[in-house]
PDB file of C-alpha atoms and ligand atoms in Angstrom:
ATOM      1  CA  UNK U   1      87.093  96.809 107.829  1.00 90.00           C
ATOM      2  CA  UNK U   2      87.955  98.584 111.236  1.00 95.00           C
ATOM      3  CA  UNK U   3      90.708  97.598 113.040  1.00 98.00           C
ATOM      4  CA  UNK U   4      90.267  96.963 116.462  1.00 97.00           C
ATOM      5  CA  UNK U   5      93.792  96.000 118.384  1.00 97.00           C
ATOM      6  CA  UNK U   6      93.873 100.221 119.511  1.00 97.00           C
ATOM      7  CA  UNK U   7      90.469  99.875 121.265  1.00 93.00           C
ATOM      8  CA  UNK U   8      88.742 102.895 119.998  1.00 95.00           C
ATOM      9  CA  UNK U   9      90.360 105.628 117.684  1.00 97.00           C
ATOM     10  CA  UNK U  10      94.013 105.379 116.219  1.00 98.00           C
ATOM     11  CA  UNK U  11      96.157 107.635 113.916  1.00 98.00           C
ATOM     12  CA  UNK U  12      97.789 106.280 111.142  1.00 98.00           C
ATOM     13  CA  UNK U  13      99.962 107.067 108.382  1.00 98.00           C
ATOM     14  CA  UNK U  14     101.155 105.457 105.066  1.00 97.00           C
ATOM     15  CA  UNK U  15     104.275 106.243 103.430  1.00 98.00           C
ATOM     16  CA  UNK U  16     104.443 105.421  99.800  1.00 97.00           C
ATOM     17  CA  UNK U  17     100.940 106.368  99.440  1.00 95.00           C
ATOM     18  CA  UNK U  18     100.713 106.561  96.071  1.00 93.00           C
ATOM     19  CA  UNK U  19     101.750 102.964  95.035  1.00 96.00           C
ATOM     20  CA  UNK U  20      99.467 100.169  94.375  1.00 98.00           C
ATOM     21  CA  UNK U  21      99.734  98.828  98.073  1.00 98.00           C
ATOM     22  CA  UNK U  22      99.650 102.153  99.470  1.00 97.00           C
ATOM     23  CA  UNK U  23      96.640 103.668  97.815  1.00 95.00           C
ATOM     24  CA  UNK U  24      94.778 100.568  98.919  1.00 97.00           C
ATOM     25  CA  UNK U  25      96.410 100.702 102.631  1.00 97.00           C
ATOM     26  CA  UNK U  26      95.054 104.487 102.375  1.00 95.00           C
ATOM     27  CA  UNK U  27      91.646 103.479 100.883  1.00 94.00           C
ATOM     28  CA  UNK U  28      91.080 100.839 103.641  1.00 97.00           C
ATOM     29  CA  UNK U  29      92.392 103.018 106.570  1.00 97.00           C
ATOM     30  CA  UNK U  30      90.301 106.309 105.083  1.00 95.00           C
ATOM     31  CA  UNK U  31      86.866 104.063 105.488  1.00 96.00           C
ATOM     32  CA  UNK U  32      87.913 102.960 108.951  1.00 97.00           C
ATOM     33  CA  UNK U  33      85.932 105.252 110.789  1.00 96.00           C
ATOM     34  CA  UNK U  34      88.057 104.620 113.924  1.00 97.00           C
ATOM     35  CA  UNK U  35      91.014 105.987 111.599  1.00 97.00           C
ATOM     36  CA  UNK U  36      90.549 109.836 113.357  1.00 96.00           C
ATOM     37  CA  UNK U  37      93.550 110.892 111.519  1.00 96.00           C
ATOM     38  CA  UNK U  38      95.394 109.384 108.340  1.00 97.00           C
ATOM     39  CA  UNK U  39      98.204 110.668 106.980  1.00 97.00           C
ATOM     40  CA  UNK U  40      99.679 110.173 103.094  1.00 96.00           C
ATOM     41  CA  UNK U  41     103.443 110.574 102.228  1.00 97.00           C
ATOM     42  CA  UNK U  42     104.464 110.441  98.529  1.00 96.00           C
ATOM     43  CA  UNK U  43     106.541 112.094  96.091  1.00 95.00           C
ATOM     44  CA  UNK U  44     103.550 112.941  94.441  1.00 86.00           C
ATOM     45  CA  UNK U  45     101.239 114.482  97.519  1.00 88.00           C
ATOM     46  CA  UNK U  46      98.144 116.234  95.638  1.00 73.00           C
ATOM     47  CA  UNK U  47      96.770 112.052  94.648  1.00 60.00           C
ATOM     48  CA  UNK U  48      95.786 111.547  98.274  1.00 62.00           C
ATOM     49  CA  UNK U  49      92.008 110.788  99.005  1.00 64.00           C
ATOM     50  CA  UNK U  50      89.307 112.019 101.328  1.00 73.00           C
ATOM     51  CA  UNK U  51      90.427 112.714 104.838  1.00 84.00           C
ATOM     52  CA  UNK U  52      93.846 111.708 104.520  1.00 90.00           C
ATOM     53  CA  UNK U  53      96.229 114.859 105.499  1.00 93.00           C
ATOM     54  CA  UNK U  54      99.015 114.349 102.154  1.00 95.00           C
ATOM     55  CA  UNK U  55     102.567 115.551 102.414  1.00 96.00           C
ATOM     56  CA  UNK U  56     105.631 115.359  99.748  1.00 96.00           C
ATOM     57  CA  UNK U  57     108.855 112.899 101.063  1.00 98.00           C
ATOM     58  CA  UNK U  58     111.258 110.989  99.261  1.00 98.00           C
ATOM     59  CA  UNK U  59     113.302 108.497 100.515  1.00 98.00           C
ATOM     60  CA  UNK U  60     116.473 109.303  99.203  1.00 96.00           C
ATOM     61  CA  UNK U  61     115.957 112.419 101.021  1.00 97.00           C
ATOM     62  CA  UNK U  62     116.111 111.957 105.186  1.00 98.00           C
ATOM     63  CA  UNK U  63     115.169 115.558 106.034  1.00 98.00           C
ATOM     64  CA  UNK U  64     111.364 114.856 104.207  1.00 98.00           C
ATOM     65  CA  UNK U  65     111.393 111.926 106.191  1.00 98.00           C
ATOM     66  CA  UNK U  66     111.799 113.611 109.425  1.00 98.00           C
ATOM     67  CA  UNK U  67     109.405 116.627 108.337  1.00 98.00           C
ATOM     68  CA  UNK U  68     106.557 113.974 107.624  1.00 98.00           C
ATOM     69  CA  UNK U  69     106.839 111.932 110.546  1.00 98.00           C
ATOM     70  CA  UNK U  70     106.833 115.271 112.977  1.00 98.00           C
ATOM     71  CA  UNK U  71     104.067 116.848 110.752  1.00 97.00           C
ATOM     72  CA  UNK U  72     101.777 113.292 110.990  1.00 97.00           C
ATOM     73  CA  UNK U  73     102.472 113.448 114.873  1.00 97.00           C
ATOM     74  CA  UNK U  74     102.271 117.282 115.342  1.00 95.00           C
ATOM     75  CA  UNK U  75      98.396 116.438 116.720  1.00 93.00           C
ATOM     76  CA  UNK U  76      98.857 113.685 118.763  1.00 96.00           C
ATOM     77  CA  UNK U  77     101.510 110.232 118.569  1.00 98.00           C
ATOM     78  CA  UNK U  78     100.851 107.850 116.361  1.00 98.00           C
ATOM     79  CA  UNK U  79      99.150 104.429 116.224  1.00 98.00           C
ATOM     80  CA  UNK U  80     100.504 102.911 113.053  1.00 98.00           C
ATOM     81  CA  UNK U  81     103.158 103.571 110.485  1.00 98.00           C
ATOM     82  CA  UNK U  82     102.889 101.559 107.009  1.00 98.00           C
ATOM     83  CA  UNK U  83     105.526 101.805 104.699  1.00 99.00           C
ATOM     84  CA  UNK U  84     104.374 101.098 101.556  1.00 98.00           C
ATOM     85  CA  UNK U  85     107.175 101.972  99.268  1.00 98.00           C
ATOM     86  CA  UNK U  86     109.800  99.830  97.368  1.00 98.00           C
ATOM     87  CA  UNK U  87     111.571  99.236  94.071  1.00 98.00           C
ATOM     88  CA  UNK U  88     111.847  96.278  91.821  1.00 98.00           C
ATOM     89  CA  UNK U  89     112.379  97.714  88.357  1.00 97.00           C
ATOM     90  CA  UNK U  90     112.159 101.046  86.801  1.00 94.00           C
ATOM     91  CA  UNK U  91     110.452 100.087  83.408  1.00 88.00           C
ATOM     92  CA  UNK U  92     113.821 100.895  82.132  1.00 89.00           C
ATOM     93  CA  UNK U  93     117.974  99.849  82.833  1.00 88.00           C
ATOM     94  CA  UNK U  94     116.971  99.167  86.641  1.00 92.00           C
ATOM     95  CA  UNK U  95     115.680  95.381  86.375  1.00 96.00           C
ATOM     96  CA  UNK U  96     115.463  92.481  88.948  1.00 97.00           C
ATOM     97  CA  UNK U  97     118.459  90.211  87.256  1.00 97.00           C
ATOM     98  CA  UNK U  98     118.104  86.874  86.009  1.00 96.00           C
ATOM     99  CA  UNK U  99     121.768  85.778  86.301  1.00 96.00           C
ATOM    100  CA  UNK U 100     125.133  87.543  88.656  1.00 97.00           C
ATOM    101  CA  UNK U 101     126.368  88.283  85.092  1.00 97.00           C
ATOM    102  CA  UNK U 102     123.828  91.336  84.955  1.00 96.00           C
ATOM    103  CA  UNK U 103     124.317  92.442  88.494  1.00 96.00           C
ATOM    104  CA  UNK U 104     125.619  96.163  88.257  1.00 96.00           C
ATOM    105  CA  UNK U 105     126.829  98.391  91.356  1.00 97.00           C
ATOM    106  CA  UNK U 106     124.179 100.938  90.390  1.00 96.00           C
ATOM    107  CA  UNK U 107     121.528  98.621  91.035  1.00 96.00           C
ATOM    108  CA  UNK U 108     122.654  97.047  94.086  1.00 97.00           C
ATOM    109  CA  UNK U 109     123.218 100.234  95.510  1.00 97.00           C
ATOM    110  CA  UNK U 110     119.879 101.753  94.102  1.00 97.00           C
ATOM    111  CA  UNK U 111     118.123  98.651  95.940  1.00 98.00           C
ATOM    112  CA  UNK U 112     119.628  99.675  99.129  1.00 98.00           C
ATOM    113  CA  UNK U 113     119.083 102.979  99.016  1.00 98.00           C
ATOM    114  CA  UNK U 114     114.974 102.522  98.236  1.00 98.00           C
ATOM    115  CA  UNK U 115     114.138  99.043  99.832  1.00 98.00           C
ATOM    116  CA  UNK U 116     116.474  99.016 102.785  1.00 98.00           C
ATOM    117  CA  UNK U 117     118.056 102.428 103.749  1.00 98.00           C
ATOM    118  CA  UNK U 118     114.885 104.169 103.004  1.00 98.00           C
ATOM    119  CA  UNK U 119     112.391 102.360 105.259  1.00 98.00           C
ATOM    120  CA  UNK U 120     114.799 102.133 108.325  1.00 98.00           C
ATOM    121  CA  UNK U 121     115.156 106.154 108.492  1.00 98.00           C
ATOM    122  CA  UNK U 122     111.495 105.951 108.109  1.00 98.00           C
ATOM    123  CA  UNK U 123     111.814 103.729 111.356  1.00 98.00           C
ATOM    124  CA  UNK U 124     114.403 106.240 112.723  1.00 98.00           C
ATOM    125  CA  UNK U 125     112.213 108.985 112.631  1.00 98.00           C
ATOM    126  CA  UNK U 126     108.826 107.454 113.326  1.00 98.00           C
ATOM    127  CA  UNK U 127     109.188 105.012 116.088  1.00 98.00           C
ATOM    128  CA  UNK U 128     109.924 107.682 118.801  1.00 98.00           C
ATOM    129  CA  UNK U 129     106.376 109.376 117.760  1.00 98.00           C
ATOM    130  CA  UNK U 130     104.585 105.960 118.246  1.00 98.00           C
ATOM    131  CA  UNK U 131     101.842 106.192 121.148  1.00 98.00           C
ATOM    132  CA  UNK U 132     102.740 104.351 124.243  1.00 98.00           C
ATOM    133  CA  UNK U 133     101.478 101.295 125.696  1.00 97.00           C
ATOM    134  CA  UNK U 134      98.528 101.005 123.059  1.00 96.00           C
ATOM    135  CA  UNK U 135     100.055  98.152 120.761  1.00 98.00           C
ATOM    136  CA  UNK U 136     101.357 100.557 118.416  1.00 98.00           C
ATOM    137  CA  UNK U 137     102.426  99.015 114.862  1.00 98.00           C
ATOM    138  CA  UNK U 138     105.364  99.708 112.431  1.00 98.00           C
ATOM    139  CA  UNK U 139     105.095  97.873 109.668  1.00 99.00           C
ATOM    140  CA  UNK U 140     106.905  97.731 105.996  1.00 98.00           C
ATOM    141  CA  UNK U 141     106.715  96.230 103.222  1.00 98.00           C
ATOM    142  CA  UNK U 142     109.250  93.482 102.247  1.00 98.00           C
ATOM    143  CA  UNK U 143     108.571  90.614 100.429  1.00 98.00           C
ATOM    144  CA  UNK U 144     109.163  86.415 100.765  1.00 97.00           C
ATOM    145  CA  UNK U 145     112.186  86.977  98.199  1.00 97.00           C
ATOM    146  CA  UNK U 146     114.105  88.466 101.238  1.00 97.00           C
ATOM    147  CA  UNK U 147     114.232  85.879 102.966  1.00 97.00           C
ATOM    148  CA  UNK U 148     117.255  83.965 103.184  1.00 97.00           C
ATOM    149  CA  UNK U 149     116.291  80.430 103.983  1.00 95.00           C
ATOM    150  CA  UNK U 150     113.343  80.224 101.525  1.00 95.00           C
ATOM    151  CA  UNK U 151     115.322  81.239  98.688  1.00 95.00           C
ATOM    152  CA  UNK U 152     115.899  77.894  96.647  1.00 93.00           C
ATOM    153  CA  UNK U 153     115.242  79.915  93.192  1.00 95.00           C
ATOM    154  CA  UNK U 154     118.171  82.446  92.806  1.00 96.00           C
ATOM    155  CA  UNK U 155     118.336  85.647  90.642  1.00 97.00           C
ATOM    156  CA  UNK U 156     116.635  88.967  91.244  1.00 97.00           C
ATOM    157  CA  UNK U 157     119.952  89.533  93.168  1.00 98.00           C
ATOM    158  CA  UNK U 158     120.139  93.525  94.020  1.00 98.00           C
ATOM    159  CA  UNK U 159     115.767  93.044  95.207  1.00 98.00           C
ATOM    160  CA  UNK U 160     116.447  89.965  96.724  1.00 98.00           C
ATOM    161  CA  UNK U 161     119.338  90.834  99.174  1.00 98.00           C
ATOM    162  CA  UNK U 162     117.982  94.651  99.290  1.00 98.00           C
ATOM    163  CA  UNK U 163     114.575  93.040 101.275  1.00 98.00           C
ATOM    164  CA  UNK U 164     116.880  90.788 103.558  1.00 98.00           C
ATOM    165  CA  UNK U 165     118.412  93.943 104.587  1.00 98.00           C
ATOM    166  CA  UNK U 166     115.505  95.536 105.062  1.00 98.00           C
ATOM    167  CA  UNK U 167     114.424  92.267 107.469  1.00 98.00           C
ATOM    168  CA  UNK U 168     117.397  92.889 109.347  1.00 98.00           C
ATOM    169  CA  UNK U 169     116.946  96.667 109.833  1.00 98.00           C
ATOM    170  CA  UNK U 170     113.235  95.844 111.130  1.00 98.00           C
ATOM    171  CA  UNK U 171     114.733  93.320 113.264  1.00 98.00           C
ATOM    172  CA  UNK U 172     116.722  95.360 115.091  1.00 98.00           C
ATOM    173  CA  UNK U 173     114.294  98.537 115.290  1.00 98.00           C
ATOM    174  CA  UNK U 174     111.886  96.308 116.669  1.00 98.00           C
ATOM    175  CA  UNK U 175     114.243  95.172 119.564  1.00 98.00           C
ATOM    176  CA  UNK U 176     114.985  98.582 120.221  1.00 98.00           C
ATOM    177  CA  UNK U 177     111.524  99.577 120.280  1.00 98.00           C
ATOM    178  CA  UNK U 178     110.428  96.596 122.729  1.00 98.00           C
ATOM    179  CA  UNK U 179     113.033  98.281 125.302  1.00 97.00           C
ATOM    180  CA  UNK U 180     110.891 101.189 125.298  1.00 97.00           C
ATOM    181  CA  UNK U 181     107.562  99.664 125.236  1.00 98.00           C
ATOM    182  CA  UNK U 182     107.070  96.151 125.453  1.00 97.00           C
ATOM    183  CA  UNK U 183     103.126  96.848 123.565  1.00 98.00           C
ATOM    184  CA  UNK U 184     104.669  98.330 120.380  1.00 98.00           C
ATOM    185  CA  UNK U 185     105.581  96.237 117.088  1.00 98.00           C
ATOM    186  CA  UNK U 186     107.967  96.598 114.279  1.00 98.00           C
ATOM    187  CA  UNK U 187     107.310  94.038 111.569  1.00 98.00           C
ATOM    188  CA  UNK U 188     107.869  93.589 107.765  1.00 98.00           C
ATOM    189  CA  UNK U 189     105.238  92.271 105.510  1.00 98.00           C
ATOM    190  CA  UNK U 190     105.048  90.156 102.264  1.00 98.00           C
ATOM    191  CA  UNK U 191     101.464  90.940 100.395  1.00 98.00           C
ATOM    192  CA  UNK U 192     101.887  87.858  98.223  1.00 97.00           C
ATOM    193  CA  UNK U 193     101.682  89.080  94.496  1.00 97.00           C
ATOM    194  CA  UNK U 194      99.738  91.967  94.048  1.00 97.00           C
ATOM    195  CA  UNK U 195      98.931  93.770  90.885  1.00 96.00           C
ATOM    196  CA  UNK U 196     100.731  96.361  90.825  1.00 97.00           C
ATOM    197  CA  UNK U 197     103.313  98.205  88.724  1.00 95.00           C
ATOM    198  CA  UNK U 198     105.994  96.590  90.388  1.00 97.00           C
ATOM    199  CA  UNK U 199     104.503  92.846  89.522  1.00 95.00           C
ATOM    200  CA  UNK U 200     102.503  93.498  86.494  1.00 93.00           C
ATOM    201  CA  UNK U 201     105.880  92.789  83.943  1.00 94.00           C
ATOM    202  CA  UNK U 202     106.472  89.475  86.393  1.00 93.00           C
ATOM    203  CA  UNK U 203     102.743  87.879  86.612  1.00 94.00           C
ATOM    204  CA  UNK U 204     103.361  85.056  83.554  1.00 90.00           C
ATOM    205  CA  UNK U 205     103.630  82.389  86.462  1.00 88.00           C
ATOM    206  CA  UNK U 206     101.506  83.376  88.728  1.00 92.00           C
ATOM    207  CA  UNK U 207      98.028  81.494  89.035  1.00 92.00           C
ATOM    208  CA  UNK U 208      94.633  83.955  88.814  1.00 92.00           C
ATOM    209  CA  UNK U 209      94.128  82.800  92.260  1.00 92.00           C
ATOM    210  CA  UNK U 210      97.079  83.869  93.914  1.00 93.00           C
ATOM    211  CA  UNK U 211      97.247  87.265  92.065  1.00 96.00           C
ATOM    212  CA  UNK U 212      95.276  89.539  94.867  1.00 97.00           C
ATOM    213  CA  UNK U 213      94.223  93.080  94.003  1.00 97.00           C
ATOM    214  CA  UNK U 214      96.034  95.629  95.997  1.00 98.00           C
ATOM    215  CA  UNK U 215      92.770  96.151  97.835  1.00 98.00           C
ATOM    216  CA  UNK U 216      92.442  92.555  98.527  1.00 98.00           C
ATOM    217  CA  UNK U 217      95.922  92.841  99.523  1.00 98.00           C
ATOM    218  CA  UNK U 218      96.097  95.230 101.728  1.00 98.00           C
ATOM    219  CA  UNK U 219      92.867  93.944 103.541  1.00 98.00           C
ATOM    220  CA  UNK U 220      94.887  91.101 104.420  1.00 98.00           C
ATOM    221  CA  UNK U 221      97.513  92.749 105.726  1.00 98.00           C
ATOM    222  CA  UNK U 222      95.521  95.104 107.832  1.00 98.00           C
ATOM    223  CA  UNK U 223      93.693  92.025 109.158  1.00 98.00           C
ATOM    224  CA  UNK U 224      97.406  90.642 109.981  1.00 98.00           C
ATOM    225  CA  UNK U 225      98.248  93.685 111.870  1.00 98.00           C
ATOM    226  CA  UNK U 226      95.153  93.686 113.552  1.00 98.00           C
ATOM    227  CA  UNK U 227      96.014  90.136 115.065  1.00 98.00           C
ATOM    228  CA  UNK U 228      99.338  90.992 115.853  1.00 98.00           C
ATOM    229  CA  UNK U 229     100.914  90.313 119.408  1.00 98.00           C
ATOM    230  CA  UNK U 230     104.326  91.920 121.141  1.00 97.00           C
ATOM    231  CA  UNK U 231     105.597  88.139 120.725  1.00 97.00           C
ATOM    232  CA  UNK U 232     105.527  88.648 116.952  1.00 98.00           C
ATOM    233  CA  UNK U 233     107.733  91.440 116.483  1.00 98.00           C
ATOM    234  CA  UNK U 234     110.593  91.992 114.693  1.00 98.00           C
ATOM    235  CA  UNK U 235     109.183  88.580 111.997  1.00 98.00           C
ATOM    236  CA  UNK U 236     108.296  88.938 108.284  1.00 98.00           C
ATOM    237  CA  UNK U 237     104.884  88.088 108.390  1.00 98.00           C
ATOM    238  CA  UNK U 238     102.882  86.862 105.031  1.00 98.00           C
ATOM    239  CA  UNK U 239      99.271  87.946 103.866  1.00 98.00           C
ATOM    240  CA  UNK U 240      97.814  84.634 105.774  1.00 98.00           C
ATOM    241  CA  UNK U 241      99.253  85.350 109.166  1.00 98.00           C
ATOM    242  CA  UNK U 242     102.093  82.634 108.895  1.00 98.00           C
ATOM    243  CA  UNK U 243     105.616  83.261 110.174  1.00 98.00           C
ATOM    244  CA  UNK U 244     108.638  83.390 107.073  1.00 98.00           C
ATOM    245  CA  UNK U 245     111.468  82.514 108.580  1.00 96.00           C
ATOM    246  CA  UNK U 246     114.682  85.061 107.503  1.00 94.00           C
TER     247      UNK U 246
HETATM  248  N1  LIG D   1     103.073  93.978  94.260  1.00 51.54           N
HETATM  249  C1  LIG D   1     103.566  92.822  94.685  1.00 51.54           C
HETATM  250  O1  LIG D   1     103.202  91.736  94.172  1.00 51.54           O
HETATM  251  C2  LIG D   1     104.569  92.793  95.803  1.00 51.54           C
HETATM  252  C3  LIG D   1     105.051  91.535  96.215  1.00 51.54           C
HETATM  253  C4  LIG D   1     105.963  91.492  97.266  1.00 51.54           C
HETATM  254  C5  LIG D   1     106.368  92.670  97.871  1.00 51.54           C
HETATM  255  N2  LIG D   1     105.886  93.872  97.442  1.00 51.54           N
HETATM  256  C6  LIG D   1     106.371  95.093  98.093  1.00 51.54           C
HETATM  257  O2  LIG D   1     105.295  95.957  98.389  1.00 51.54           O
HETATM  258  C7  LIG D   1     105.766  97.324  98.356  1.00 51.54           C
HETATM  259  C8  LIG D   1     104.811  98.178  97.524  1.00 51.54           C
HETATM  260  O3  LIG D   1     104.871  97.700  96.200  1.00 51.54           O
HETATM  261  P1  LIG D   1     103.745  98.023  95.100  1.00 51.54           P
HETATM  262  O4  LIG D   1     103.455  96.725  94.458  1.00 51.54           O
HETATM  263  O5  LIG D   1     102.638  98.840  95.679  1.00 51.54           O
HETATM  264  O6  LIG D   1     104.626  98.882  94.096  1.00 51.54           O
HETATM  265  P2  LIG D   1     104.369 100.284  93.366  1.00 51.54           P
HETATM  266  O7  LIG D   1     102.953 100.403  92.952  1.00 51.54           O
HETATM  267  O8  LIG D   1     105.429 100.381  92.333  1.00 51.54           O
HETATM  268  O9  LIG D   1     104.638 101.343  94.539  1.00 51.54           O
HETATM  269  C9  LIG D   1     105.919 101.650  94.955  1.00 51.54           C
HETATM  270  C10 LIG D   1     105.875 102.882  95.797  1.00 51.54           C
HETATM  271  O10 LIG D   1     107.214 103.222  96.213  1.00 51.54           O
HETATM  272  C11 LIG D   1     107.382 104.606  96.024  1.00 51.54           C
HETATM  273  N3  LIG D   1     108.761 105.006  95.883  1.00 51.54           N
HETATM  274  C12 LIG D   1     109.713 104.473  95.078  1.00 51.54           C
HETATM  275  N4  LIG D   1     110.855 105.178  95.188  1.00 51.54           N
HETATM  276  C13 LIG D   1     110.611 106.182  96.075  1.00 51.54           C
HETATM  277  C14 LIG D   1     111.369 107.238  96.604  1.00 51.54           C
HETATM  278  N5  LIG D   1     112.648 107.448  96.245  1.00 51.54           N
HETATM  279  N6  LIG D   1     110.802 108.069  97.515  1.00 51.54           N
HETATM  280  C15 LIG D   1     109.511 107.897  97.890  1.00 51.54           C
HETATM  281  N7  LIG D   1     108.735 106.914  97.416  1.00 51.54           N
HETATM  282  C16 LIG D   1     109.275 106.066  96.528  1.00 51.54           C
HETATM  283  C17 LIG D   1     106.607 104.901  94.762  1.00 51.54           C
HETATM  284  O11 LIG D   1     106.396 106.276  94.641  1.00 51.54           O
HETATM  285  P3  LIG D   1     106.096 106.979  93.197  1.00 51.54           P
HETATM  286  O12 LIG D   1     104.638 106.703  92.939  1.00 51.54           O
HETATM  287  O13 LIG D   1     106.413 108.400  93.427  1.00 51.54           O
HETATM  288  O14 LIG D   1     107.022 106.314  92.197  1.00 51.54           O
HETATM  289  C18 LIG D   1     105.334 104.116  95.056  1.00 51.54           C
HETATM  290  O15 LIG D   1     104.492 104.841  95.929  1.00 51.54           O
HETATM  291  C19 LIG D   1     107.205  97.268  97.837  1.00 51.54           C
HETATM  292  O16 LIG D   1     108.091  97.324  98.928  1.00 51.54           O
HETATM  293  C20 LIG D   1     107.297  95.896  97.193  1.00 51.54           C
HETATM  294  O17 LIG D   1     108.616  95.399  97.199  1.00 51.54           O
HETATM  295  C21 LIG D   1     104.998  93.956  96.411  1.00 51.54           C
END
C-alpha cells in the first residue's frame, strides 16, 4: 500500500522495529515507494531490511531515545513516528496476572517503565522533529485492554493499567502538539490480536478469524493512519477505524 494523507513523499520511522508489529510496520512502509526515508530503532539494529536506515535504542534508556529521534530527523523532519514496542510477558517470572494475588511491584513497575514511560519520552523527543503543517502522525501501540470503560473482564493488572497510562500520556502529547500545529496527530493504536510473541502463549480463545498476521495487522493500521483527521487525535483507535473510548 502507499499512504497518501502527506501528498507526495514522507519520512518515517518505527521504533520497536524488530517486534512482530514493527517488522511488518517496516515491511509495509519499506515497499511504499513514497516512504523516501525509513528509519528502524531496536535493541537489536543489524535485523533491519532494505532501505530502512537501523539504529540501536532502548527504552529504559532516554539518551538512545533522543540520539534516534535527532539521527532519523538529521535529513529532514519527520512525517510519521510508530512506536511499535511493548511488553506483556517475558516467557519467564514477568506474566500478565490472572488474579491481584499475583500482582508484584516489579511488574507493575516493569509495565510502566516499557508500555507507558517508554513511549511518552519517545513522544518527548520526537514530536518537536515532526514536519509542520503536513498532517504529521505519532502513533503507538496500546491495546483495547487499556481502556478503562471497556474493561468488564479483570486481570492482566500491571499490562492492563500500564496501556491506560500510556492512553493518558498520548492524550496529553497530542494536546500539546495541536497547540503547535493544529495538522499534526498523536494517537494510540490497538492491532486487534496479532501473532506475535507477545500473543502467541494467549491465542486459546481467540477465533482463526480474528487472529491477523502482523502484516495483515499492520496494513490495517497504516490504512487507519492514512484516514486519520486533526479531530481524531489524542483517541485509541482500533484496526477497523472505530473510536475505543478510555
Ligand atoms: N500482538 C498482539 O496481539 C497485540 C495486541 C494488542 C496490543 N499489542 C501491542 O502491540 C505492540 C507490539 O507488540 P508485538 O505483538 O509486536 O510484540 P513483540 O513481537 O513482542 O514486540 C515487542 C517489541 O518491543 C520491544 N521492546 C521491549 N522492551 C524494549 C526495550 N526495553 N527497549 C526497546 N525495545 C523494547 C521488543 O524489542 P526486542 O526484540 O529487542 O525484545 C520488540 O521489538 C505492543 O505495545 C503490544 O502491547 C499487540
Amino acid at each position: 500500500m502507499t499512504l497518501t494523507r502527506f501528498k507526495g513523499s514522507y519520512r518515517a520511522a518505527v521504533f520497536g522495529a524488530s517486534g512482530g508489529l514493527g517488522s511488518a510496520f517496516l515491511r509495509a512502509l519499506d515497499a511504499d515507494p513514497a516512504c523516501i526515508a525509513l528509519g528502524a530503532a531496536s535493541r537489536r539494529p543489524e535485523r533491519a531490511p532494505g532501505k530502512v536506515a537501523a539504529i540501536g535504542f532502548d527504552l529504559a534508556d532516554e539518551e538512545s531515545i533522543a540520539e534516534a529521534c535527532a539521527w532519523f530527523a538529521k535529513d529532514g523532519p519527520l512525517d510519521l513516528v510508530l512506536v511499535a514496542t511493548g511488553i506483556l510477558h517475558d516467557g519467564g517470572a514477568l506474566q500478565p496476572e490472572k488474579a491481584l494475588k499475583s500482582l508484584t511491584g516489579e511488574a507493575l513497575a516493569r509495565a510502566f517503565r516499557i508500555n507507558a514511560a517508554g513511549p511518552a519520552l519517545i513522544a518527548k523527543h520526537a514530536l518537536p522533529l515532526l514536519a509542520k503543517d503536513r498532517g504529521a502522525v505519532f502513533a503507538a501501540l496500546s491495546a483495547r485492554v487499556g481502556s478503562i470503560a471497556d474493561n468488564a473482564l479483570g486481570g492482566w493488572h500491571a499490562y492492563r493499567a500500564s496501556k491506560a497510562a500510556l492512553n493518558m500520556l498520548i492524550r496529553n502529547a497530542a494536546i500539546e502538539l495541536a497547540r503547535k500545529d493544529k495538522t499534526a496527530l498523536c494517537v494510540t493504536l490497538h492491532p486487534g490480536t496479532a501473532d506475535t510473541a507477545l500473543s502467541r502463549p494467549f491465542q486459546g480463545n481467540v477465533k482463526p478469524e480474528k487472529l491477523f498476521t502482523p502484516d495483515d495487522a499492520a496494513a490495517k493500521l497504516l490504512s487507519v493512519i492514512d484516514a486519520l483527521t486533526p479531530a481524531r487525535t489524542g483517541t485509541l483507535l482500533a484496526w477497523d477505524g472505530t473510536t475505543i473510548p478510555f
